[in-house]
Short mmCIF file of C-alpha atoms in Angstrom, two decimals:
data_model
loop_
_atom_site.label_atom_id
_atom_site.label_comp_id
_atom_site.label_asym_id
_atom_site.label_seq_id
_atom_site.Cartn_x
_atom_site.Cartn_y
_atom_site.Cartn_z
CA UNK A 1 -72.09 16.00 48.70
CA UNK A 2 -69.41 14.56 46.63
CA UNK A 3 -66.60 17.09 47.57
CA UNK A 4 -62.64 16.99 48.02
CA UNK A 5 -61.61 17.88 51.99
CA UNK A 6 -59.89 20.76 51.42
CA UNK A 7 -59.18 20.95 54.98
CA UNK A 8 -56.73 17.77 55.61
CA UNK A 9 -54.64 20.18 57.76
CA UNK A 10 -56.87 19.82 60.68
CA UNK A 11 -55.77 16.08 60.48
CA UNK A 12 -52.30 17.00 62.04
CA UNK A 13 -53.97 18.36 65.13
CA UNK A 14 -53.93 15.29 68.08
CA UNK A 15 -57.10 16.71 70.00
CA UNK A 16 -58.85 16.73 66.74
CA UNK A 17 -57.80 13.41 65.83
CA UNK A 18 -58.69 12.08 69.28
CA UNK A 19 -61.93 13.46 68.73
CA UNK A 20 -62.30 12.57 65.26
CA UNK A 21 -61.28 9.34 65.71
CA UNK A 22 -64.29 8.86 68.64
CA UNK A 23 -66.88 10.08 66.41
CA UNK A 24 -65.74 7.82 63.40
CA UNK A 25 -65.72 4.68 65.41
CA UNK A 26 -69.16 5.56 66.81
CA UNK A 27 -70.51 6.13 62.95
CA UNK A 28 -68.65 2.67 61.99
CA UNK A 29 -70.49 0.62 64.95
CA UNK A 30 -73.44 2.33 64.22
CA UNK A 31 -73.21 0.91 60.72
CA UNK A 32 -73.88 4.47 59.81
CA UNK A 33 -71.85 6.84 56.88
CA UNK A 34 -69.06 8.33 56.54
CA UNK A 35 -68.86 11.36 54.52
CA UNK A 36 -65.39 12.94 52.74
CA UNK A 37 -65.09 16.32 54.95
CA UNK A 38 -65.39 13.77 58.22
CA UNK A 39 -61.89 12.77 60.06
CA UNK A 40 -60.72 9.52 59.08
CA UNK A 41 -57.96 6.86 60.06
CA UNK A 42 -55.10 7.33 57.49
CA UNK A 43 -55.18 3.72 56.89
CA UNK A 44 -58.87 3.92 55.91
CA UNK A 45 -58.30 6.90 53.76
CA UNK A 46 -55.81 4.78 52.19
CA UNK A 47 -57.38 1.73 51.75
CA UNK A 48 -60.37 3.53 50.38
CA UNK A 49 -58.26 5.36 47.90
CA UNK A 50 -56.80 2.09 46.38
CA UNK A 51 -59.72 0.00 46.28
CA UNK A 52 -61.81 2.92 44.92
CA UNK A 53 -59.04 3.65 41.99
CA UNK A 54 -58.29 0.34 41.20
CA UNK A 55 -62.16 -0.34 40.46
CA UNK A 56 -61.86 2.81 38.26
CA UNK A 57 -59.26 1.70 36.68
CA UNK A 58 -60.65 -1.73 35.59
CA UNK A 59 -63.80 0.05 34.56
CA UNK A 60 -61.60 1.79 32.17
CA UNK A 61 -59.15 -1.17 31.19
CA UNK A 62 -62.77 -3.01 30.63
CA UNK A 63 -63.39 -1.23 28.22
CA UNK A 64 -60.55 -2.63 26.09
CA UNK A 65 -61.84 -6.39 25.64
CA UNK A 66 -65.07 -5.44 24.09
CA UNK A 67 -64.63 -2.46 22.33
CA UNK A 68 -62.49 -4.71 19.78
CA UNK A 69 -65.58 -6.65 19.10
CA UNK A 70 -67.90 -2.93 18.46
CA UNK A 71 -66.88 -3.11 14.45
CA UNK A 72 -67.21 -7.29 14.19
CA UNK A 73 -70.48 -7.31 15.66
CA UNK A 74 -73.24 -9.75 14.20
CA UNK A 75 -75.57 -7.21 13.74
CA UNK A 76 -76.49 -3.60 13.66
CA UNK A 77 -78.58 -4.33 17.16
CA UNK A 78 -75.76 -6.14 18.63
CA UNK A 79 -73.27 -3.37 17.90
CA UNK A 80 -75.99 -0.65 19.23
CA UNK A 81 -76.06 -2.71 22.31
CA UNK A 82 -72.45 -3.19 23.07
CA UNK A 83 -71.90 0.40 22.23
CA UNK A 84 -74.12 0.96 25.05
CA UNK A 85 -72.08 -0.99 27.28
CA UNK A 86 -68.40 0.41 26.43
CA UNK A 87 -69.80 3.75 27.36
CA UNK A 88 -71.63 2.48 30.30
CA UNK A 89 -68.20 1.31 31.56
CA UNK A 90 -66.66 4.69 30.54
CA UNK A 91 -69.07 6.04 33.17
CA UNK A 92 -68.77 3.70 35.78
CA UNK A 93 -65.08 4.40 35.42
CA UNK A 94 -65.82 8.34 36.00
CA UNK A 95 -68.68 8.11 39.07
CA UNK A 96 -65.63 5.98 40.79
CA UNK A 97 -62.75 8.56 40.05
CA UNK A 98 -65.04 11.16 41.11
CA UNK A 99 -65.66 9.06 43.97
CA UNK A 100 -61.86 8.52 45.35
CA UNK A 101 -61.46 12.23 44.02
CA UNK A 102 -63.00 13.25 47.71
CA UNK A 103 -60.61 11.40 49.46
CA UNK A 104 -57.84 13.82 48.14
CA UNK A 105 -56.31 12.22 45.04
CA UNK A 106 -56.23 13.56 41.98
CA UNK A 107 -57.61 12.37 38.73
CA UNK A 108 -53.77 12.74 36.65
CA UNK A 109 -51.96 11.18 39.88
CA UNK A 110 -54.47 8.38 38.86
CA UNK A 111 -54.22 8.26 35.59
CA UNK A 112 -50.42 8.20 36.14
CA UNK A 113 -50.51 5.50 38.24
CA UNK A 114 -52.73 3.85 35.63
CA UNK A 115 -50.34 4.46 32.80
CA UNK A 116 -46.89 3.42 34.57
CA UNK A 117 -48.35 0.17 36.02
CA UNK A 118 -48.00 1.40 39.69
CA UNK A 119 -51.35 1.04 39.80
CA UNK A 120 -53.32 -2.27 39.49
CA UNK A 121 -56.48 -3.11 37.73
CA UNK A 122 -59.16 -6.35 37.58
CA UNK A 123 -57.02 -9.48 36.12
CA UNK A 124 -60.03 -10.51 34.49
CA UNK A 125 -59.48 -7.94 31.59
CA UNK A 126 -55.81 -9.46 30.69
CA UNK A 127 -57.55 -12.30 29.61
CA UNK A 128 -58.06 -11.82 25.49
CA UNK A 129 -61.55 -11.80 23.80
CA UNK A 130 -60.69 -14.07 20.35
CA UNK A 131 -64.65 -14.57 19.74
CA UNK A 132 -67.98 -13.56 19.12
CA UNK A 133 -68.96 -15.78 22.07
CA UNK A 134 -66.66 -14.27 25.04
CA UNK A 135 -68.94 -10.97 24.85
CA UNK A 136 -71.92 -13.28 25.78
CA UNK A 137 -69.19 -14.89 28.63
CA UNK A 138 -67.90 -11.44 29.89
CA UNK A 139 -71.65 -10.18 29.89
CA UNK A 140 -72.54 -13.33 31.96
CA UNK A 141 -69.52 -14.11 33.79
CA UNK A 142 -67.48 -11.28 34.47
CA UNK A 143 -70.51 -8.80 34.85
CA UNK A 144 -72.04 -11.63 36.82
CA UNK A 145 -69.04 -12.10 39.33
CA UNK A 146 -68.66 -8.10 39.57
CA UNK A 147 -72.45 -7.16 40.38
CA UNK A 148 -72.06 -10.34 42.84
CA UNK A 149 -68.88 -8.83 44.66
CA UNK A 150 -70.36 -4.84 44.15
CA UNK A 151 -74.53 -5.41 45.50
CA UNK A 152 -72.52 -5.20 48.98
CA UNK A 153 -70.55 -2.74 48.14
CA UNK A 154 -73.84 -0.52 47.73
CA UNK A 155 -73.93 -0.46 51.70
CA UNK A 156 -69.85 0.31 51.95
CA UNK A 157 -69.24 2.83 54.65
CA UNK A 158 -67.61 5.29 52.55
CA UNK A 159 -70.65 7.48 51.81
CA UNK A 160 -69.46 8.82 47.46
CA UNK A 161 -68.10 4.39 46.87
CA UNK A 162 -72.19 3.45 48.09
CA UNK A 163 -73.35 5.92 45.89
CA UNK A 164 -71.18 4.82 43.05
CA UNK A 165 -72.07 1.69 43.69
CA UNK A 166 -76.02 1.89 43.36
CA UNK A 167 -75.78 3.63 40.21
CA UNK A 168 -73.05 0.93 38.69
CA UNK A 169 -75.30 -1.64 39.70
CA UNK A 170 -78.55 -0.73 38.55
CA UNK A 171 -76.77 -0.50 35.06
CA UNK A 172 -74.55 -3.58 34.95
CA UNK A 173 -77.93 -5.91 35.57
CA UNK A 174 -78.08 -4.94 31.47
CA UNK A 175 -74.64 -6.02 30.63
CA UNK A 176 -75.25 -9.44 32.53
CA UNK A 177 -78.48 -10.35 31.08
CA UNK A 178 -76.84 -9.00 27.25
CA UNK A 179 -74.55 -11.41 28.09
CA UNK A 180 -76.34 -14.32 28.80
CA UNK A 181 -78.68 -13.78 26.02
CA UNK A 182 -75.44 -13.57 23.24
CA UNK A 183 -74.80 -17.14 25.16
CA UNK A 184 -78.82 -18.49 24.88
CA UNK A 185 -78.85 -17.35 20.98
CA UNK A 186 -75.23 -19.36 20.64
CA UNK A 187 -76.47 -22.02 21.58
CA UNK A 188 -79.94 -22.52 20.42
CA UNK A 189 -77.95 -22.21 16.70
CA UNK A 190 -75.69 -24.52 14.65
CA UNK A 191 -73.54 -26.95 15.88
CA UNK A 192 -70.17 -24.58 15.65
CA UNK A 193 -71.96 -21.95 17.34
CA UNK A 194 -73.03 -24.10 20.51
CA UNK A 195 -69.59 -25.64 20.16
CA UNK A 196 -68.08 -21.34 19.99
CA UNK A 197 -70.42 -20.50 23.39
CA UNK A 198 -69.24 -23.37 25.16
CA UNK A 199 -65.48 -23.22 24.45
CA UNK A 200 -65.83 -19.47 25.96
CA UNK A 201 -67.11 -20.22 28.77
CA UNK A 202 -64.83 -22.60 29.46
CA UNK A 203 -61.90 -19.83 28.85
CA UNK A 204 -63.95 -17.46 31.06
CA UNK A 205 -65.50 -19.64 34.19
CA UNK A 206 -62.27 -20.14 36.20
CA UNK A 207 -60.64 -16.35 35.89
CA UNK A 208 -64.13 -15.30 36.43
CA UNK A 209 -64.08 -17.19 40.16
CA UNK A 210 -60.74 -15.59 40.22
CA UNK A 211 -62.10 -12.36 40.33
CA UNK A 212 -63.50 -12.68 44.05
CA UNK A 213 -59.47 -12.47 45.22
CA UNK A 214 -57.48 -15.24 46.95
CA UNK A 215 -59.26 -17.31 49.52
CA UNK A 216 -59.64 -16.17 52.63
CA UNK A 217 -56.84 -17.41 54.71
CA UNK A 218 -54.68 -15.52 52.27
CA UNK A 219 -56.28 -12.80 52.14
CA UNK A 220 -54.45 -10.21 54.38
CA UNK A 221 -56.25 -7.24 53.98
CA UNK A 222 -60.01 -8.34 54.51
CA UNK A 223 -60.27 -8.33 58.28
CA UNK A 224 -59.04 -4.38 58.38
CA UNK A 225 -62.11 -3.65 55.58
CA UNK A 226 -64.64 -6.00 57.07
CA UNK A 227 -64.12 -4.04 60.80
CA UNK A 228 -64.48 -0.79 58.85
CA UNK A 229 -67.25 -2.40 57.14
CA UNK A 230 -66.15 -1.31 53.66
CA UNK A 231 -66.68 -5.47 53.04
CA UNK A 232 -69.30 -6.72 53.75
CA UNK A 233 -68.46 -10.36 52.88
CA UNK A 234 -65.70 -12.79 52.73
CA UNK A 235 -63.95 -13.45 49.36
CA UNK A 236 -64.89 -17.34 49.70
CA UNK A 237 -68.39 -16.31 50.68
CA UNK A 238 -68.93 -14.30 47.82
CA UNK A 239 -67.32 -16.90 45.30
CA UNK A 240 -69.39 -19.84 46.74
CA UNK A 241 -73.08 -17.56 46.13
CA UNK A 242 -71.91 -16.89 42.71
CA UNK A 243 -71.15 -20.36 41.92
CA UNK A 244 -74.73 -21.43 43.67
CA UNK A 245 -76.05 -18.82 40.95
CA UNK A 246 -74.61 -19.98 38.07
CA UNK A 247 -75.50 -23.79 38.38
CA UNK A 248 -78.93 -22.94 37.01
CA UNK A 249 -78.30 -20.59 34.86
CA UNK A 250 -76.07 -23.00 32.91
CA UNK A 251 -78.86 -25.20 32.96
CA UNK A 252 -81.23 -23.16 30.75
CA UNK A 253 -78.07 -22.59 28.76
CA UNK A 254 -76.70 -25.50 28.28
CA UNK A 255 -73.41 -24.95 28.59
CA UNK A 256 -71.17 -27.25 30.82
CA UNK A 257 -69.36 -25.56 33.72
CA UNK A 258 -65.65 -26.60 33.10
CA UNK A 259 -65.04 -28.22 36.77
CA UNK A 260 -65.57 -32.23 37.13
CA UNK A 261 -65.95 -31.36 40.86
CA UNK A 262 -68.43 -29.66 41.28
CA UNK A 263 -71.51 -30.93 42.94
CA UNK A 264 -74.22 -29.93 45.19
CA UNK A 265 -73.12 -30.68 48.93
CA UNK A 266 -75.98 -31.92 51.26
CA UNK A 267 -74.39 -31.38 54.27
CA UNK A 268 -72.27 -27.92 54.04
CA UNK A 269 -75.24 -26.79 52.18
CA UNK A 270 -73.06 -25.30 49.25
CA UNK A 271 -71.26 -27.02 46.13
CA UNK A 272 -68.00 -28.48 46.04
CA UNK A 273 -65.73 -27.18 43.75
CA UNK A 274 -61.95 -28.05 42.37
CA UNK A 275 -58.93 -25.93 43.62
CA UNK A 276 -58.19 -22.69 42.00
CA UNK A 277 -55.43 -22.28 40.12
CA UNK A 278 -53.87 -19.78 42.23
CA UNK A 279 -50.45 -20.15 40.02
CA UNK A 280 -52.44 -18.69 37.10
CA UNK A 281 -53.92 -16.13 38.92
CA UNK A 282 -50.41 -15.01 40.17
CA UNK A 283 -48.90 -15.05 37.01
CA UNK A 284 -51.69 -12.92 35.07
CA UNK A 285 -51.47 -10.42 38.58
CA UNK A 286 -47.68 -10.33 38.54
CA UNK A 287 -48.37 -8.69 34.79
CA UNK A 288 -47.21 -12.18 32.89
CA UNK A 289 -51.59 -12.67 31.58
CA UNK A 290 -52.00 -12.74 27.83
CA UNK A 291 -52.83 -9.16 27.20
CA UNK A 292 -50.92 -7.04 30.29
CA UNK A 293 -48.68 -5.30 28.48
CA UNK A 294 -51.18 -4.69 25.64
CA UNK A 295 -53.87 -3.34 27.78
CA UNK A 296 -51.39 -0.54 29.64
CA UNK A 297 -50.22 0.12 25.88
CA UNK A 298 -53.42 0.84 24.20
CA UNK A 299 -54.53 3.03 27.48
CA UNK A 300 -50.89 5.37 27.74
CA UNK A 301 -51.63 5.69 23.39
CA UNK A 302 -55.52 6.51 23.93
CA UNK A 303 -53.87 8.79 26.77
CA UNK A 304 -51.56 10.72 24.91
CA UNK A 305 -53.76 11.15 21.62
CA UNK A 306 -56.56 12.63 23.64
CA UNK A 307 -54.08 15.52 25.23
CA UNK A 308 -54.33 17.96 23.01
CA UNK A 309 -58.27 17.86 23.28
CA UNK A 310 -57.29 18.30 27.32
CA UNK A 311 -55.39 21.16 26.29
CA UNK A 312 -58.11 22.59 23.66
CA UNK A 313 -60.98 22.65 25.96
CA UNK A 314 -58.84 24.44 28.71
CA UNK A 315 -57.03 26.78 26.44
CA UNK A 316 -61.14 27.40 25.44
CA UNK A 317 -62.13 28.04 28.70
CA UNK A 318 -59.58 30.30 30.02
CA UNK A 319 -60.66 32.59 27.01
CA UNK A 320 -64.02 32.43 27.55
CA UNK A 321 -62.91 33.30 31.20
CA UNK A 322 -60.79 36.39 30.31
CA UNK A 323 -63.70 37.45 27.54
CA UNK A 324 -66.21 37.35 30.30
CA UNK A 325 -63.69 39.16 33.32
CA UNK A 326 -63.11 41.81 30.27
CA UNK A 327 -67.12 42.42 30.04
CA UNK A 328 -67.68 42.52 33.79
CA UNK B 1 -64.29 27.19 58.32
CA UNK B 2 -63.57 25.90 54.87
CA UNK B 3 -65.73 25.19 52.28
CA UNK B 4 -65.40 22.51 49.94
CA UNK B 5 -63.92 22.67 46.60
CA UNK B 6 -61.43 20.96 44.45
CA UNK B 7 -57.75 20.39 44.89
CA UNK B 8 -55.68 22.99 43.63
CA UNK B 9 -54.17 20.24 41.59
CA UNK B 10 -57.03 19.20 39.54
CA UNK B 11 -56.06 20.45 35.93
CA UNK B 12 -60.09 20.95 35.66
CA UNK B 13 -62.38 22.46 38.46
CA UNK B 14 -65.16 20.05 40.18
CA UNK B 15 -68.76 20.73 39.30
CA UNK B 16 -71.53 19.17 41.45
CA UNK B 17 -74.47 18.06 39.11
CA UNK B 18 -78.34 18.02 40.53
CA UNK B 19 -80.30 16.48 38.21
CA UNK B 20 -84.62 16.77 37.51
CA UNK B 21 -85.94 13.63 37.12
CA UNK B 22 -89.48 14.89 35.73
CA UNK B 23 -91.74 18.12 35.85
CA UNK B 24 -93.03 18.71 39.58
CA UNK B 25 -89.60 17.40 41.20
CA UNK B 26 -86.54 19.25 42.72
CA UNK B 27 -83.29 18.86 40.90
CA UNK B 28 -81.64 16.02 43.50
CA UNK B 29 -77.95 15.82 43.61
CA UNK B 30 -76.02 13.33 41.75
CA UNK B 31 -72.85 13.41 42.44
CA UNK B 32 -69.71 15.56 40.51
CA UNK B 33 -67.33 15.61 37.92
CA UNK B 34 -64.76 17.46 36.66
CA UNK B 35 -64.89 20.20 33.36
CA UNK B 36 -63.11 22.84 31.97
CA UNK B 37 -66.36 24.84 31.73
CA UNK B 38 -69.59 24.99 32.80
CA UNK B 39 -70.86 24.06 28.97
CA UNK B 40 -68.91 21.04 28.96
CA UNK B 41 -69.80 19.97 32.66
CA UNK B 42 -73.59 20.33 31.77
CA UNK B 43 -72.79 18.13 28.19
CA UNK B 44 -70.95 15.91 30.10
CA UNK B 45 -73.39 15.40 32.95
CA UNK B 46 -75.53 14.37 30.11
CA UNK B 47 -73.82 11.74 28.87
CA UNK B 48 -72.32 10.38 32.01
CA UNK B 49 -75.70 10.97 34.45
CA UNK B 50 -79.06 10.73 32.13
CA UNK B 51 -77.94 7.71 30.17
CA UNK B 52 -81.27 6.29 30.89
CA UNK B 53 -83.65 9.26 30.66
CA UNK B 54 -82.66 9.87 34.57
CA UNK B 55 -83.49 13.53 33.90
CA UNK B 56 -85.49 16.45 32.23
CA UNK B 57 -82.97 19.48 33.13
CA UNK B 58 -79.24 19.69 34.51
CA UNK B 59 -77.84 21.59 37.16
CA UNK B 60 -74.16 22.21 37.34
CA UNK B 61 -72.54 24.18 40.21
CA UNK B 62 -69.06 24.83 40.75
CA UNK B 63 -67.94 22.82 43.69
CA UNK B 64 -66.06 25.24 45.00
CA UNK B 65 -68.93 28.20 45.18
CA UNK B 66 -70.59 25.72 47.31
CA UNK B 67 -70.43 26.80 51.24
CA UNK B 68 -71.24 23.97 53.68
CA UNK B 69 -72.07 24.33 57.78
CA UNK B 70 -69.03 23.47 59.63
CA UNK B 71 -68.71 19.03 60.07
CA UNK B 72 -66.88 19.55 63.49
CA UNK B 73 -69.53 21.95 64.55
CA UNK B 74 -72.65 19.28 63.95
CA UNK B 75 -73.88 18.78 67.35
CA UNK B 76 -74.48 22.14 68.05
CA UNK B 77 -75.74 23.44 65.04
CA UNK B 78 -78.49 21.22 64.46
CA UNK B 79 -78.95 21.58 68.79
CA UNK B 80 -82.34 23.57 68.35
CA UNK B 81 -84.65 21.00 66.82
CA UNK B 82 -83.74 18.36 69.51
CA UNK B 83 -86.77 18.12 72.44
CA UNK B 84 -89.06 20.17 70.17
CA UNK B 85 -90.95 16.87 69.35
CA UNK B 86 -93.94 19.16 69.77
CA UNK B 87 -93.12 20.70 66.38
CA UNK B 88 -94.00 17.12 64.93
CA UNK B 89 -97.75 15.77 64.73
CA UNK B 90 -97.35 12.94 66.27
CA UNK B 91 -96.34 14.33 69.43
CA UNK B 92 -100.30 14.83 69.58
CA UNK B 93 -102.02 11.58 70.72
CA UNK B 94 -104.99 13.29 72.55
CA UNK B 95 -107.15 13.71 69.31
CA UNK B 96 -106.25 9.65 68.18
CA UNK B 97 -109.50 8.28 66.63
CA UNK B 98 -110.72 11.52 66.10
CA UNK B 99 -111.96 11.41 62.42
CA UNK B 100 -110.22 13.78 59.67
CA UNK B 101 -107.38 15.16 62.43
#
């Protein structure tokens, strides 16, 4: 059941949380569920609530990148499909509000945070989208790196993020594969059209290996979620099996992968790769990317222009209320 | 004991949708959103739950007419089934190999 607690009083009361607190570490070592109405550590709650909103929110800022490319489309199938896909990330954006929604936000505080840039969203989607090619490159890389870093996700102890997750990733195996095949049609075509693929994903690889977070001796808060086994795997780990996956897959495209390091390893048993460029990745976090201030600009005016059908389909359904109370 | 429902601060209530997949099945629980009213949660459940021809028919329930059994109270609640393995067939091995039982 994918309800709010409305009962976060009881929190306050020490033999409850003594008990709680028991019966939530036996359900976390059990690798079992837990479920909104249980007790909960604050800092989990917490954690939970800005992981959870923050994927929202880049569902919904992900929207931006390739909805500009809905009226340039090649063709009538081509805009069909990546019609499909905006509003596939609309809803992925919604099952994950609803989901943090049990943990006792609201979906305006989130918006709000959303709006005022209090709140933070993938990098990935400050990056800007100047060609045909980069929706084959999001489709492959970006959807590739996220249904990498959300499969685990499916088993995440918070019971409503799992559930999120299955249905997010049954879906985005369509975006990744659209992707790849706006890539394989590239580059089986002219000259300036293999030459178009390959300069994308050349834009797109390294932010896309960005998108697994700062390596793991840097990475603060991963210990905390891996012991309340909300991750499931390290940041590196996850980056290195997505690299290992794309190797072939660039093979039957036949795109290059933009790093002159990177080579199969015999003995670690996983490729070597050049550094990231952490600086970049700073930069584009710290709000300084190509298309920051854009992206939180186009979402306040979508925002704003859509409040008076807010305030039309309440206004609606407090009369129907008042017509119905009036019958009864 | 409380039941579950939205915040009071939600400008929209929270409607749990159970959807059918086909003929024959039980509508399952899909998880919630939020509505003004219950004809835009059930046009909205469309378009954000049956995408993909999940569904045949749409349930949506106000969250907060929903009335759970109290989480704190679990262990005893569910006490009477425990040690009852009897109730299950398996607890009969007497009759193993015995064709069509």
């Amino acid at each position: 059941m994918t309800t709010a607690p409305a009962d976060l009083s009881v929190a306050g009361d020490q033999h409850g949380d003594e008990a709680g607190q028991a019966l939530f570490d036996e359900l976390i070592a059990r690798d079992s569920r837990i479920e909104p109405r249980d007790w909960m550590p604050e800092g989990y709650r917490k954690t939970l609530i800005r992981q959870i909103s923050q994927h929202a929110h880049s569902e919904i800022i992900g929207m931006q990148p390739e909805s500009n490319w809905i009226t340039r489309a090649p063709s009538l199938k081509r805009k069909a499909i990546l019609m499909a896909k905006v509003q596939d990330e609309a809803g992925h954006g919604l099952y994950l509000y609803s989901a943090a929604q049990t943990l006792g936000i609201t979906r305006e505080e989130m918006m709000d945070q959303l709006i005022t840039g209090r709140a933070r969203y993938s990098s990935i989607f400050n990056y800007l989208t100047p060609t045909w090619a980069d929706m084959g490159a999001i489709g492959w890389l970006v959807d590739g790196a996220a249904i990498c870093n959300q499969v685990p996700l499916c088993r995440c102890s918070y019971g409503p993020y799992g559930r999120a997750m299955v249905r997010i990733c049954k879906e985005e195996s369509f975006h990744q594969r659209q992707g790849f095949e706006i890539l394989l049609e590239l580059m089986q075509g002219t000259e300036e059209q293999r030459e178009m693929a390959q300069d994308a994903v050349n834009r797109w690889y390294w932010p896309s290996l960005m998108m697994f977070g700062p390596p793991d001796d840097e990475s603060p808060n991963s210990a905390q979620s891996m012991a309340w086994n909300i991750k499931r795997f390290s940041n590196d780990e996850l980056r290195q099996r997505f690299v290992g996956m794309l190797v072939p897959q660039s093979e039957v495209l036949g795109v290059t992968l933009p790093d002159p390091a990177l080579r199969w390893n015999e003995e670690t048993g996983q490729y070597d790769m050049s550094e990231i460029d952490w600086d970049e990745f700073n930069e584009v976090l710290a709000g300084r990317g190509p298309a920051n201030a854009e992206r939180i600009r186009r979402r306040r005016e979508a925002h704003d222009d859509g409040a008076w059908v807010r305030e039309a389909a309440a206004a609606y359904a407090a009369k129907q209320a008042a017509r119905q109370a009036e019958v009864a | 004991m409380s039941t579950p429902g939205e915040l009071g601060t939600e400008a929209w209530p929270l409607w749990e949708v159970f959807v059918r997949a086909n003929r024959g099945l039980s509508h399952v629980h899909v998880g919630s959103l939020h509505a003004p009213d219950a004809d835009m949660a059930v046009r909205n459940a469309r378009d954000v739950y049956t995408r993909r021809n999940e569904g045949v028919s749409i349930w949506v329930v106000p969250a907060d007419a929903i009335t759970t059994s109290d989480p704190d109270a679990k262990g005893a609640f569910f006490e009477s089934p425990a040690g009852k393995n009897y109730r299950h067939a398996v607890y009969y091995t007497k009759s193993e190999g015995v064709k069509h039982l």
